[in-house]
Amino acid sequence: MRCPTTRACFVSIRSFSSSNLLPALAGHEPNDLLNEVRLLSSRGQLHQALSLFYNSSPQLHSLQTYATLFHECARHGYLQQGLRLHHFMLAHFPSCTSDLFVTNHLINMYSKCGYLQYAHQLFDAMPKRNVVSWTALVSGYAQCGRGVESFRLFSDMLAERDCRPNDFAFTSVLSSCDYLCGKQLHALVLKMGLGASVYVTNSLITMYSKGYKVEEAWTLFKSLSCWSQVSWNSMIAGFQLAKLGMHAIGVFVKMHHEGIGFNRATLLSVFSSLCGSNGIDINLGLKFCFQVYCLSVKTGFISEVEVATAFMKAYSELGGDVSEFYHLFLETSCQDIIFWTSMITALAEPDPAKAFFLYRQLLQEGLTPDLYTFSIVLKACAGFVTEQHALAIHSQVIKAGFEDETVLRNALIHAYARCGSIALSKKVFEEMGCRDLVSWNSMLKAYGLHGKAKEALQLFPQMDLKPDTATFVALLSACSHSGMVEEGLRIFDSMFKDHGIIPQLDHYACMVDILGRAGRIVEAEELIRRMPMEPDSVVWSALLGSCRKHGETQLAKTAVSKLKQMEPENSLGYVQMSNIYSSGGRFNEAGTIRKEMDGSGVRKEPGLSWIEVGNQVHEFASGGRHHRQREAICTKLQGLIGQLKEIGYVPEISLALHDIEEEHKQEQLFHHSEKMALVFAVMNEGKLHGGGNVIRIMKNIRICIDCHNFMKLASGFLQKEIIVRDSNRFHHFKDNICSCNDYW
């Protein structure tokens, strides 16, 4: 007979550790253990629940208790604890292996933790399966981004008798499938009478949005008889993905007027809609951004780091005054490490120097940087000319005990590569004990950025993880930078055939660039025609760049027309078309393009270069305008030009794109910003990092052919390595040779 004090015992154990629970459990029923395990798990105390379980009598272990613990391991992503529990069950309760209920929980746990191979083995060994078994595995593949396998498994499920897929099965497979598979699933949804399911419809809206078919998503949204919060969020996110910021804002405004509550996901999509080329008027965008910020403060969501970060990013991209930005930051009631990190995040890319200044101020305030703070500061370090700041943060990471954190190692690989030190990136990568997919992708991207495509292609087969879409963007970019056309074609073809990955816009843009740069422009144009989705501005920009290189005027006009439609405020189309005309001596047409550009209010981004001397960054515009030592720099530059002419330097005056005298064309070329920066570095070589043997220059646009030739000869004449980071890649000039082999 059950002891009357059992309940009292279970109430009292809540204040004791698991080691104190054993006497209370002695002599009681399995349900008592189950209830206490559930209670501890609900409080987030899974380790205590497992400890209690392992130290209790095996007679108290029930199927429900095992299932509960497997479920919690899945929920928290605790793979190692789940593996240990599974081994324990096999040793002490082997009959569990044939239980459908427990096996479903095991499949779910291994799937959620990304251990799909073992999950599938368990699934294949099951004597009997139900819809939960199938759905758990379908969901696992979908969550790991393996859409092809998820769809194939879902198709096999349909062939099973008495196994009708439910709402969750459809939402799982829809979350990772492409547009064509999604259309088939939509037809099946209607056939099975699930069209009224708000969960399935929400997934369909997301699927169409991800497939850049936002019109179909909008039609579905309007057809709903009842909209949930998820429905509104899905539609807002859909417009945001399609870069239709005003539409996303309109849906949010209507949602708010309807009295539908919003959550973190809503705010993230809304703030993201205000970023990038989303067709938002700047003044209207700033006003709306501030209004949503006020709503975030009122509801308390601004205290979440993702929301605060999204707001900061949107506000800064819209051109919000940094002083006002900082004022908002100071007014926030909770100025903890999260808010400091959010502020640094917003400035990391647009203004690395200010981001780094805030980081130093954070330390002065006595706050302790966490892992996320270090990762964001390293992102800011990637925007500096030299690796000095990244090295300083690296030492602080080691001091703080975060040296082995994979996230920070990945950030270091990226920062060192962007600062021009591929050797330090490689060193960090090779010293990593545990690498994730980001680690491999970062190293591949670093090699590509520095023109080391062969090293990237040699590293790729060594990957012990399944590659993703970013992996192939890195590989194709590397091939593009090095002119490895056949290798690029082979990699592109292998994406789906060997890895089940469907090429996306970025991959097509890389392929257009690879073919176009190599002069195979007809093939590049044909590839654009065959694309299963609408080409974006990056694809057309790649084609336009190839037309500029090879003088393809007619096709360039088509690319420019597309760019004007997509990004009317972008100067690229106007400038490239003007350059094409000027290179061919058609100065009247070039002038017409420039007038059209001025009449449209479009402004070209001025060419700027930066160099770090001592602890100060110096900025140079063409002609050295605004620099206090302009006259001395120009005098020194004239002398260097004369010396280089004696050893073979011939100015590329065809690139001075105006109908003026040859002497004036040369003068234009001589005062390009990177030449000014180089001479200033030579004048101050004693203050350069590393003793002046290496000169590092950063440039915001691509280096021109004349400056490229100039830097090659200067590297040999000055006996220095000159590293130029332009908007596209790194150029390592040494002994009259560039690492790009004159292919860029």
XYZ file of C-alpha atoms in Angstrom:
744
model
C 0.000 0.000 0.000
C 1.264 3.492 -0.919
C 2.740 5.486 1.959
C 0.513 8.457 2.918
C 3.548 10.729 3.182
C 4.596 10.229 -0.472
C 3.226 13.547 -1.685
C 4.838 15.351 1.237
C 8.122 13.699 0.362
C 7.869 14.880 -3.243
C 7.005 18.417 -2.174
C 9.957 18.550 0.171
C 12.520 17.318 -2.363
C 12.116 20.466 -4.457
C 14.472 22.266 -2.116
C 17.179 19.578 -2.211
C 19.734 18.439 -4.771
C 19.196 15.221 -6.729
C 21.515 13.323 -4.393
C 19.052 14.027 -1.576
C 16.113 12.659 -3.552
C 17.001 8.982 -3.406
C 15.689 8.239 0.109
C 12.414 9.953 -0.769
C 11.998 7.823 -3.894
C 12.718 4.528 -2.189
C 9.712 2.231 -2.197
C 7.536 4.416 -4.430
C 5.929 4.047 -7.844
C 7.247 4.862 -11.362
C 4.727 7.680 -11.710
C 6.323 9.464 -8.766
C 9.688 9.512 -10.546
C 7.993 10.532 -13.793
C 6.232 13.468 -12.145
C 9.397 14.728 -10.474
C 11.378 14.405 -13.715
C 8.694 16.415 -15.489
C 8.736 19.048 -12.762
C 12.503 19.490 -12.894
C 12.460 19.567 -16.690
C 9.744 22.221 -16.757
C 12.016 24.397 -14.587
C 14.897 23.988 -17.055
C 16.757 21.709 -14.634
C 17.382 18.849 -17.056
C 20.771 17.950 -15.573
C 19.154 17.477 -12.155
C 16.355 15.438 -13.732
C 18.867 13.137 -15.421
C 20.898 12.810 -12.225
C 17.764 11.878 -10.302
C 16.863 9.322 -12.967
C 20.283 7.628 -13.072
C 20.463 7.382 -9.272
C 16.976 5.908 -8.859
C 16.018 2.252 -8.930
C 15.598 0.788 -12.456
C 12.228 -0.560 -11.251
C 10.950 3.037 -11.270
C 11.964 3.620 -14.903
C 8.969 3.664 -17.217
C 8.546 4.196 -20.943
C 6.965 7.570 -20.243
C 9.983 8.670 -18.176
C 12.430 7.738 -20.936
C 10.247 9.505 -23.497
C 10.052 12.629 -21.321
C 13.830 12.802 -20.949
C 14.436 12.175 -24.658
C 11.960 14.943 -25.426
C 13.800 17.391 -23.150
C 17.178 16.469 -24.645
C 15.709 17.200 -28.071
C 14.237 20.511 -26.912
C 17.563 21.719 -25.495
C 19.782 20.174 -28.189
C 21.630 18.025 -25.650
C 22.977 15.324 -27.946
C 25.615 13.892 -25.604
C 23.132 13.538 -22.726
C 20.663 11.926 -25.106
C 23.262 9.450 -26.353
C 24.176 8.488 -22.806
C 20.505 8.013 -21.893
C 19.950 5.869 -24.987
C 22.918 3.631 -24.080
C 21.634 3.394 -20.513
C 18.199 2.328 -21.781
C 19.675 -0.364 -24.033
C 21.609 -1.761 -21.063
C 18.802 -1.649 -18.473
C 15.543 -1.694 -20.440
C 16.237 -3.423 -23.808
C 12.540 -4.067 -24.453
C 12.123 -0.317 -24.997
C 13.751 -0.652 -28.407
C 10.617 -2.189 -29.863
C 8.285 0.401 -28.371
C 6.851 2.749 -31.016
C 6.286 5.609 -28.550
C 9.882 5.662 -27.240
C 11.479 5.093 -30.653
C 9.566 8.065 -32.065
C 11.010 10.213 -29.281
C 14.491 8.885 -30.059
C 14.150 9.697 -33.759
C 12.890 13.145 -32.842
C 15.826 13.736 -30.483
C 18.514 12.633 -32.929
C 16.850 14.608 -35.735
C 16.574 17.796 -33.681
C 20.234 17.482 -32.684
C 21.312 17.033 -36.319
C 22.329 13.386 -35.865
C 20.314 12.373 -38.923
C 22.266 9.290 -39.930
C 21.482 7.528 -36.657
C 17.910 8.809 -36.647
C 17.423 7.279 -40.080
C 18.975 3.971 -38.947
C 16.495 3.779 -36.075
C 13.679 4.633 -38.465
C 14.694 1.903 -40.946
C 14.893 -0.693 -38.143
C 11.348 -0.005 -36.871
C 8.986 -2.969 -37.341
C 6.051 -0.568 -37.392
C 5.841 3.169 -38.056
C 3.134 5.776 -37.679
C 2.713 9.353 -38.877
C 4.778 10.632 -35.919
C 7.742 8.469 -36.973
C 7.681 9.799 -40.524
C 7.074 13.394 -39.492
C 9.925 13.413 -36.963
C 12.431 12.387 -39.630
C 10.948 14.647 -42.326
C 11.177 17.534 -39.863
C 14.775 16.652 -38.963
C 15.965 16.769 -42.550
C 14.068 20.004 -43.131
C 15.543 21.704 -40.056
C 19.054 20.762 -41.199
C 18.419 22.424 -44.555
C 18.352 19.151 -46.467
C 15.228 19.907 -48.443
C 15.734 17.289 -51.158
C 15.931 14.411 -48.645
C 13.013 15.830 -46.669
C 10.825 15.988 -49.776
C 11.866 12.486 -50.882
C 11.049 11.067 -47.456
C 7.689 12.848 -47.441
C 6.933 11.314 -50.866
C 7.756 7.843 -49.493
C 5.422 8.526 -46.595
C 2.516 9.062 -48.999
C 2.992 5.517 -50.307
C 2.465 4.059 -46.817
C -0.984 2.687 -46.074
C -2.834 4.273 -43.163
C -0.228 7.033 -42.866
C -1.910 10.266 -43.864
C 0.413 13.272 -43.352
C -0.824 15.816 -40.839
C -0.465 19.595 -40.635
C 2.931 19.360 -38.961
C 4.314 17.046 -41.654
C 3.297 19.526 -44.343
C 4.689 22.536 -42.480
C 7.984 20.701 -41.944
C 8.575 19.701 -45.552
C 7.393 23.090 -46.847
C 9.957 24.877 -44.667
C 12.885 23.550 -46.713
C 11.603 22.732 -50.188
C 12.054 24.798 -53.326
C 9.356 26.490 -55.376
C 8.663 23.585 -57.776
C 8.306 21.022 -54.993
C 6.286 23.536 -53.001
C 3.796 23.893 -55.858
C 3.295 20.114 -55.873
C 2.776 20.116 -52.119
C 0.266 22.962 -52.434
C -1.749 20.884 -54.902
C -1.674 17.941 -52.477
C -2.776 20.203 -49.621
C -5.857 21.225 -51.602
C -6.549 17.632 -52.653
C -6.427 16.421 -49.040
C -8.671 19.231 -47.805
C -6.016 20.942 -45.694
C -6.321 24.289 -47.457
C -8.182 25.751 -44.495
C -5.369 24.915 -42.077
C -3.827 28.189 -40.962
C -0.556 26.414 -40.091
C -0.179 24.876 -43.545
C -1.193 28.105 -45.278
C 1.366 30.062 -43.260
C 4.048 27.607 -44.381
C 2.926 27.965 -47.990
C 3.161 31.760 -47.702
C 6.726 31.428 -46.403
C 7.632 28.908 -49.104
C 6.376 31.159 -51.909
C 8.154 34.143 -50.370
C 11.467 32.304 -50.163
C 11.004 31.284 -53.800
C 10.611 34.969 -54.726
C 6.960 34.399 -55.668
C 5.604 36.988 -53.287
C 2.540 37.645 -55.476
C 1.353 34.060 -54.908
C 2.102 34.416 -51.199
C 0.001 37.588 -51.066
C -2.895 35.868 -52.878
C -2.808 33.051 -50.327
C -2.682 35.505 -47.441
C -5.751 37.361 -48.691
C -7.651 34.087 -49.132
C -7.412 33.257 -45.413
C -10.681 33.563 -43.511
C -8.809 34.051 -40.237
C -5.323 35.496 -39.796
C -3.113 34.439 -36.920
C -0.060 36.312 -35.710
C 2.057 33.831 -37.645
C 0.115 34.641 -40.831
C 0.883 38.340 -40.518
C 4.516 37.622 -39.643
C 4.897 35.297 -42.637
C 3.569 37.933 -45.026
C 5.704 40.730 -43.580
C 8.775 38.474 -43.827
C 7.779 37.584 -47.403
C 7.722 41.193 -48.532
C 10.990 41.790 -46.680
C 12.651 38.877 -48.519
C 11.380 40.281 -51.822
C 12.897 43.679 -50.928
C 9.441 45.269 -50.973
C 9.920 47.294 -47.822
C 6.929 49.589 -48.282
C 4.614 46.596 -48.688
C 6.021 45.012 -45.523
C 5.445 48.261 -43.635
C 1.901 48.480 -45.009
C 1.074 44.979 -43.751
C 2.516 45.792 -40.321
C 0.472 49.002 -40.086
C -2.700 47.098 -41.000
C -1.820 44.370 -38.488
C -1.422 46.983 -35.768
C -4.685 48.710 -36.676
C -6.490 45.349 -36.562
C -5.340 45.000 -32.972
C -3.199 41.924 -33.652
C -0.325 41.693 -31.204
C 3.194 41.502 -32.574
C 6.223 39.609 -31.299
C 9.980 39.508 -31.713
C 9.756 37.884 -35.171
C 7.447 40.677 -36.377
C 9.832 43.407 -35.276
C 12.869 41.692 -36.774
C 11.162 41.502 -40.169
C 9.892 45.086 -39.975
C 13.300 46.519 -39.056
C 14.966 44.373 -41.737
C 12.473 45.756 -44.273
C 13.914 49.201 -43.631
C 17.436 48.056 -44.539
C 19.061 47.697 -47.922
C 17.528 48.449 -51.308
C 13.891 48.158 -50.308
C 12.562 51.234 -52.095
C 12.013 53.176 -48.872
C 12.067 56.958 -48.806
C 14.805 57.898 -46.314
C 12.811 60.488 -44.383
C 9.704 58.313 -44.224
C 11.850 55.330 -43.266
C 13.519 57.188 -40.389
C 10.172 58.362 -39.053
C 8.647 54.895 -39.238
C 11.770 53.298 -37.747
C 11.532 55.592 -34.735
C 7.808 54.830 -34.321
C 8.457 51.085 -34.316
C 11.301 51.679 -31.867
C 8.813 53.385 -29.515
C 6.465 50.405 -29.810
C 9.410 48.120 -29.029
C 10.226 50.109 -25.893
C 6.568 50.173 -24.817
C 6.205 46.393 -25.176
C 9.626 45.597 -23.714
C 10.909 43.805 -26.827
C 13.746 46.323 -27.180
C 15.456 44.561 -24.261
C 16.046 41.529 -26.511
C 19.414 41.742 -28.201
C 18.120 40.658 -31.626
C 15.463 43.386 -31.660
C 17.827 46.072 -30.352
C 20.422 45.061 -32.926
C 17.895 45.081 -35.784
C 16.723 48.561 -34.771
C 20.265 49.917 -34.520
C 21.151 48.486 -37.936
C 18.025 49.895 -39.612
C 18.441 53.307 -38.001
C 22.081 53.597 -39.026
C 21.464 52.393 -42.606
C 18.718 54.985 -42.978
C 21.279 57.637 -42.133
C 20.222 58.354 -38.571
C 22.519 60.852 -36.873
C 25.048 58.956 -34.762
C 24.809 61.546 -31.973
C 21.031 61.055 -31.888
C 21.658 57.336 -32.092
C 23.862 57.506 -29.032
C 21.285 59.694 -27.283
C 18.667 56.974 -27.773
C 21.140 54.459 -26.450
C 21.755 56.500 -23.281
C 18.023 56.960 -22.672
C 17.448 53.221 -22.607
C 16.832 52.232 -19.014
C 18.839 49.011 -19.096
C 22.344 49.797 -20.314
C 23.880 46.370 -19.878
C 26.337 44.479 -22.045
C 23.519 43.563 -24.443
C 22.743 47.182 -25.285
C 26.389 48.135 -25.602
C 26.829 45.189 -27.961
C 23.773 46.266 -29.961
C 25.226 49.737 -30.395
C 28.574 48.323 -31.492
C 26.782 45.958 -33.886
C 25.007 48.843 -35.608
C 28.314 50.633 -36.196
C 30.542 47.616 -36.918
C 30.181 47.787 -40.709
C 29.338 51.442 -41.500
C 31.842 52.942 -39.047
C 34.355 50.423 -37.606
C 36.381 53.167 -35.891
C 33.403 54.376 -33.864
C 32.418 50.799 -33.071
C 35.917 50.166 -31.717
C 35.776 53.415 -29.738
C 32.522 52.248 -28.105
C 34.152 48.942 -27.255
C 36.962 50.752 -25.414
C 34.358 52.870 -23.636
C 32.491 49.707 -22.645
C 35.638 48.450 -20.940
C 36.075 51.779 -19.132
C 32.523 51.434 -17.800
C 33.623 48.237 -16.068
C 31.480 45.913 -18.195
C 32.780 42.494 -19.157
C 32.570 41.602 -22.873
C 30.854 38.303 -23.593
C 31.326 35.941 -26.495
C 28.849 37.848 -28.679
C 30.522 41.194 -27.931
C 33.920 39.842 -28.964
C 32.477 38.419 -32.193
C 30.951 41.798 -33.133
C 34.127 43.729 -32.290
C 36.103 41.326 -34.477
C 33.604 42.047 -37.246
C 34.434 45.740 -36.823
C 38.161 44.899 -36.906
C 37.606 43.409 -40.363
C 36.970 46.961 -41.579
C 40.431 48.262 -40.645
C 43.410 48.585 -42.972
C 45.802 46.488 -40.851
C 45.441 43.522 -38.525
C 46.641 45.403 -35.417
C 43.171 45.833 -33.900
C 42.252 42.191 -34.582
C 45.476 41.062 -32.892
C 44.651 43.170 -29.831
C 41.151 41.678 -29.547
C 42.576 38.198 -30.134
C 44.783 38.602 -27.067
C 41.770 39.750 -25.001
C 39.771 36.743 -26.202
C 42.530 34.444 -24.927
C 42.721 36.322 -21.623
C 38.940 36.022 -21.167
C 39.090 32.244 -21.657
C 37.217 32.196 -24.974
C 40.161 31.003 -27.054
C 38.555 27.671 -27.999
C 35.123 29.094 -28.851
C 34.382 28.144 -32.444
C 32.330 31.304 -33.071
C 35.277 33.530 -32.145
C 37.766 31.448 -34.092
C 35.521 31.881 -37.130
C 35.359 35.636 -36.536
C 39.163 35.764 -36.299
C 39.547 33.920 -39.614
C 37.261 36.498 -41.225
C 38.886 39.524 -39.554
C 42.467 38.555 -40.361
C 41.562 37.761 -43.973
C 39.772 41.087 -44.458
C 42.764 42.921 -42.968
C 45.063 41.339 -45.525
C 46.714 38.606 -43.456
C 45.748 35.290 -45.028
C 48.629 33.675 -43.088
C 47.028 34.524 -39.724
C 43.632 33.289 -40.978
C 45.192 29.984 -41.973
C 46.997 29.704 -38.626
C 43.748 30.170 -36.660
C 41.956 27.641 -38.882
C 44.673 24.986 -38.588
C 44.818 25.345 -34.789
C 41.079 24.763 -34.349
C 40.238 21.583 -32.462
C 36.618 21.652 -33.608
C 35.457 23.225 -36.865
C 31.880 23.883 -37.888
C 30.531 24.706 -41.341
C 31.181 28.428 -40.847
C 34.853 27.654 -40.155
C 35.286 25.851 -43.465
C 33.277 28.451 -45.390
C 35.250 31.318 -43.833
C 38.567 29.788 -44.817
C 37.367 29.036 -48.341
C 36.124 32.603 -48.682
C 39.434 33.944 -47.344
C 41.392 32.014 -49.963
C 39.097 33.298 -52.713
C 39.375 36.889 -51.506
C 43.162 36.707 -51.782
C 43.162 35.038 -55.209
C 44.198 31.631 -53.885
C 41.634 29.529 -55.754
C 43.902 26.463 -55.937
C 44.221 26.403 -52.149
C 40.432 26.728 -51.821
C 39.821 23.832 -54.223
C 42.383 21.710 -52.354
C 40.737 22.475 -49.004
C 37.195 21.687 -50.148
C 37.614 17.854 -50.364
C 38.958 17.871 -46.791
C 35.629 19.096 -45.387
C 34.159 16.608 -42.925
C 30.758 18.315 -43.001
C 28.080 18.546 -45.660
C 28.591 21.782 -47.628
C 25.821 24.368 -47.849
C 24.915 27.142 -50.275
C 27.525 29.508 -48.775
C 30.251 26.906 -49.391
C 29.599 26.973 -53.101
C 29.385 30.768 -53.234
C 32.897 30.825 -51.722
C 34.211 28.225 -54.187
C 32.660 29.871 -57.241
C 33.907 33.306 -56.146
C 37.415 31.871 -55.812
C 37.210 30.459 -59.340
C 35.914 33.797 -60.617
C 38.813 35.740 -59.074
C 41.356 33.381 -60.623
C 39.798 32.809 -64.054
C 39.275 29.088 -63.433
C 36.318 28.720 -65.788
C 36.198 24.946 -66.256
C 36.619 24.323 -62.533
C 33.795 26.777 -61.847
C 31.495 25.035 -64.318
C 32.309 21.668 -62.773
C 31.559 22.917 -59.246
C 28.310 24.559 -60.357
C 27.132 21.340 -62.044
C 28.057 19.265 -58.991
C 25.941 21.325 -56.592
C 22.689 19.488 -57.218
C 24.058 16.321 -58.791
C 26.488 15.464 -55.978
C 25.235 17.476 -53.006
C 21.491 18.003 -53.526
C 21.842 21.800 -53.328
C 19.772 23.893 -55.721
C 21.709 26.916 -57.074
C 20.393 30.273 -55.878
C 20.834 33.832 -57.163
C 24.310 34.212 -55.663
C 25.538 31.095 -57.447
C 24.167 32.256 -60.790
C 25.767 35.675 -60.271
C 29.139 33.973 -59.706
C 28.724 31.878 -62.841
C 27.786 34.911 -64.951
C 30.926 36.605 -63.604
C 33.112 33.549 -64.302
C 31.906 33.200 -67.896
C 31.739 36.924 -68.613
C 35.213 37.790 -67.360
C 36.642 35.015 -69.516
C 35.005 36.577 -72.571
C 32.304 33.906 -72.853
C 29.597 36.550 -72.708
C 27.160 34.710 -74.999
C 27.195 31.771 -72.575
C 26.727 34.148 -69.639
C 23.708 35.710 -71.349
C 22.273 32.279 -72.114
C 22.703 31.233 -68.482
C 20.711 34.296 -67.374
C 17.915 33.326 -69.773
C 17.806 29.804 -68.309
C 17.687 30.915 -64.676
C 14.645 29.476 -62.826
C 14.193 32.768 -60.975
C 14.283 36.428 -61.970
C 17.870 37.765 -62.119
C 18.601 40.376 -59.452
C 20.840 43.443 -59.585
C 23.954 41.420 -58.660
C 23.501 39.173 -61.710
C 23.025 42.126 -64.068
C 25.976 43.956 -62.477
C 28.190 40.931 -63.132
C 27.119 40.862 -66.767
C 27.632 44.615 -67.098
C 31.161 44.358 -65.693
C 31.978 41.729 -68.311
C 30.537 43.911 -71.063
C 32.727 46.778 -69.818
C 35.811 44.578 -69.920
C 35.168 43.220 -73.413
C 33.439 46.234 -75.000
C 30.017 44.594 -75.557
C 27.966 47.761 -75.969
C 24.574 46.332 -77.018
C 24.316 43.763 -74.256
C 25.570 46.364 -71.779
C 22.561 48.543 -72.667
C 20.220 45.698 -71.687
C 22.020 45.195 -68.363
C 21.962 48.933 -67.624
C 18.242 49.112 -68.374
C 17.577 46.298 -65.894
C 19.754 47.917 -63.236
C 17.948 51.257 -63.605
C 14.622 49.493 -63.029
C 15.829 47.607 -59.958
C 18.048 50.231 -58.355
C 17.233 53.654 -59.824
C 19.501 55.424 -57.321
C 22.560 53.263 -58.064
C 25.209 54.992 -60.188
C 26.817 51.740 -61.417
C 24.793 51.423 -64.623
C 25.332 55.035 -65.645
C 29.065 55.017 -64.869
C 29.793 51.713 -66.594
C 27.862 52.678 -69.720
C 29.643 56.029 -69.838
C 32.977 54.238 -69.474
C 32.150 51.824 -72.300
C 31.338 54.698 -74.631
C 34.432 56.670 -73.592
C 36.748 53.682 -74.059
C 35.481 53.447 -77.627
C 36.011 57.157 -78.211
C 32.268 57.873 -78.279
C 32.481 60.896 -75.990
C 29.175 62.454 -77.062
C 27.227 59.367 -76.011
C 29.232 59.230 -72.781
C 28.345 62.848 -72.082
C 24.663 62.134 -72.688
C 24.759 59.334 -70.118
C 26.428 61.625 -67.566
C 23.775 64.319 -68.143
C 21.015 61.749 -67.720
C 22.639 60.634 -64.471
C 22.836 64.208 -63.173
C 19.253 64.880 -64.218
C 18.078 61.827 -62.267
C 19.797 63.069 -59.130
C 22.068 60.017 -59.011
C 25.510 60.604 -57.536
C 28.608 58.484 -58.153
C 30.433 57.230 -55.092
C 33.791 59.051 -55.002
C 36.925 56.923 -55.096
C 38.625 56.930 -51.701
C 41.667 55.177 -50.253
C 42.807 54.705 -46.658
C 46.165 53.945 -45.103
C 47.128 53.535 -41.460
C 50.237 55.406 -40.318
C 51.120 55.056 -36.653
C 47.756 54.791 -34.948
C 45.962 57.136 -37.306
C 44.002 56.326 -40.455
C 44.507 58.777 -43.330
C 41.893 59.167 -46.047
C 42.703 60.189 -49.613
C 40.397 61.330 -52.384
C 41.481 61.688 -55.997
C 44.021 64.491 -56.184
C 44.649 64.371 -52.445
C 41.941 66.931 -51.771
C 41.498 67.890 -48.121
C 44.785 66.290 -46.989
C 46.985 68.792 -45.180
C 50.179 67.457 -46.833
C 48.750 67.461 -50.355
C 51.512 69.543 -51.959
C 54.337 67.470 -50.482
C 52.591 64.246 -51.512
C 52.020 65.447 -55.084
C 55.677 66.522 -55.395
C 56.888 63.142 -54.137
C 54.421 61.355 -56.442
C 55.680 63.222 -59.512
C 59.198 62.098 -58.686
C 58.155 58.456 -58.267
C 56.201 58.517 -61.545
C 59.288 59.784 -63.364
C 61.421 57.011 -61.873
C 58.861 54.329 -62.785
C 58.606 55.653 -66.350
C 62.327 55.017 -66.709
C 61.767 51.321 -65.963
C 58.735 50.864 -68.197
C 55.671 52.508 -66.666
C 53.314 53.739 -69.411
C 50.110 55.483 -68.250
C 46.899 53.845 -69.514
C 45.417 57.066 -70.871
C 42.577 55.171 -72.559
C 41.091 54.933 -69.079
C 40.948 58.694 -68.591
C 37.411 58.834 -69.822
C 37.049 62.363 -71.087
C 37.695 63.961 -74.479
C 40.686 66.036 -73.337
C 44.338 66.385 -74.224
C 46.697 63.477 -73.469
C 48.714 65.533 -70.966
C 45.598 66.228 -68.891
C 44.564 62.578 -69.090
C 47.907 61.587 -67.567
C 47.441 64.164 -64.819
C 44.063 62.659 -63.961
C 45.569 59.191 -63.636
C 48.574 60.339 -61.625
C 46.425 61.647 -58.782
C 44.239 58.596 -58.179
C 43.701 58.111 -54.457
C 45.651 54.836 -54.083
C 48.771 56.420 -55.642
C 48.513 59.301 -53.169
C 48.149 56.826 -50.286
C 51.171 54.824 -51.446
C 53.417 57.895 -51.598
C 52.246 59.059 -48.175
C 53.163 55.632 -46.788
C 56.641 55.863 -48.311
C 57.061 59.325 -46.774
C 56.195 57.851 -43.349
C 57.559 54.312 -43.619
C 59.125 54.503 -40.160
C 55.629 54.786 -38.649
C 54.134 51.863 -40.565
C 53.314 48.619 -38.779
C 55.944 45.951 -39.286
C 58.727 48.427 -40.021
C 57.427 49.520 -43.400
C 58.256 46.355 -45.345
C 54.567 45.913 -46.145
C 52.313 48.780 -47.219
C 48.575 48.162 -46.843
C 46.030 50.278 -48.685
C 42.239 49.961 -48.591
C 40.054 51.295 -51.417
C 36.254 51.600 -51.692
C 36.028 50.891 -55.439
C 37.849 48.551 -57.793
C 41.430 49.419 -58.685
C 41.867 50.607 -62.289
C 44.295 49.073 -64.778
C 46.662 52.057 -64.652
C 46.958 51.981 -60.851
C 47.365 48.202 -61.020
C 50.317 48.543 -63.411
C 51.716 51.368 -61.292
C 51.601 49.278 -58.094
C 53.329 46.325 -59.757
C 56.296 48.403 -60.857
C 56.370 50.344 -57.576
C 56.605 47.119 -55.556
C 59.790 46.131 -57.388
C 61.290 49.606 -57.438
C 60.611 50.276 -53.721
C 61.433 46.670 -52.717
C 58.236 46.462 -50.666
C 55.134 44.320 -50.659
C 52.086 46.450 -51.423
C 48.703 45.007 -50.452
C 45.656 46.740 -51.906
C 42.196 45.753 -50.747
C 39.647 47.074 -53.234
C 35.877 46.587 -53.243
C 36.205 43.173 -54.834
C 39.360 41.411 -53.626
C 42.963 41.683 -52.413
C 45.924 42.410 -54.665
C 49.350 41.422 -53.306
C 52.024 43.293 -55.304
C 55.587 42.048 -54.889
C 58.651 42.073 -57.166
C 56.684 43.572 -60.097
C 54.019 40.839 -59.947
C 50.438 40.829 -58.584
C 48.827 37.823 -56.926
C 45.855 38.135 -59.303
C 48.102 37.453 -62.326
C 46.466 40.487 -63.971
C 43.045 38.795 -63.903
C 40.484 40.751 -61.913
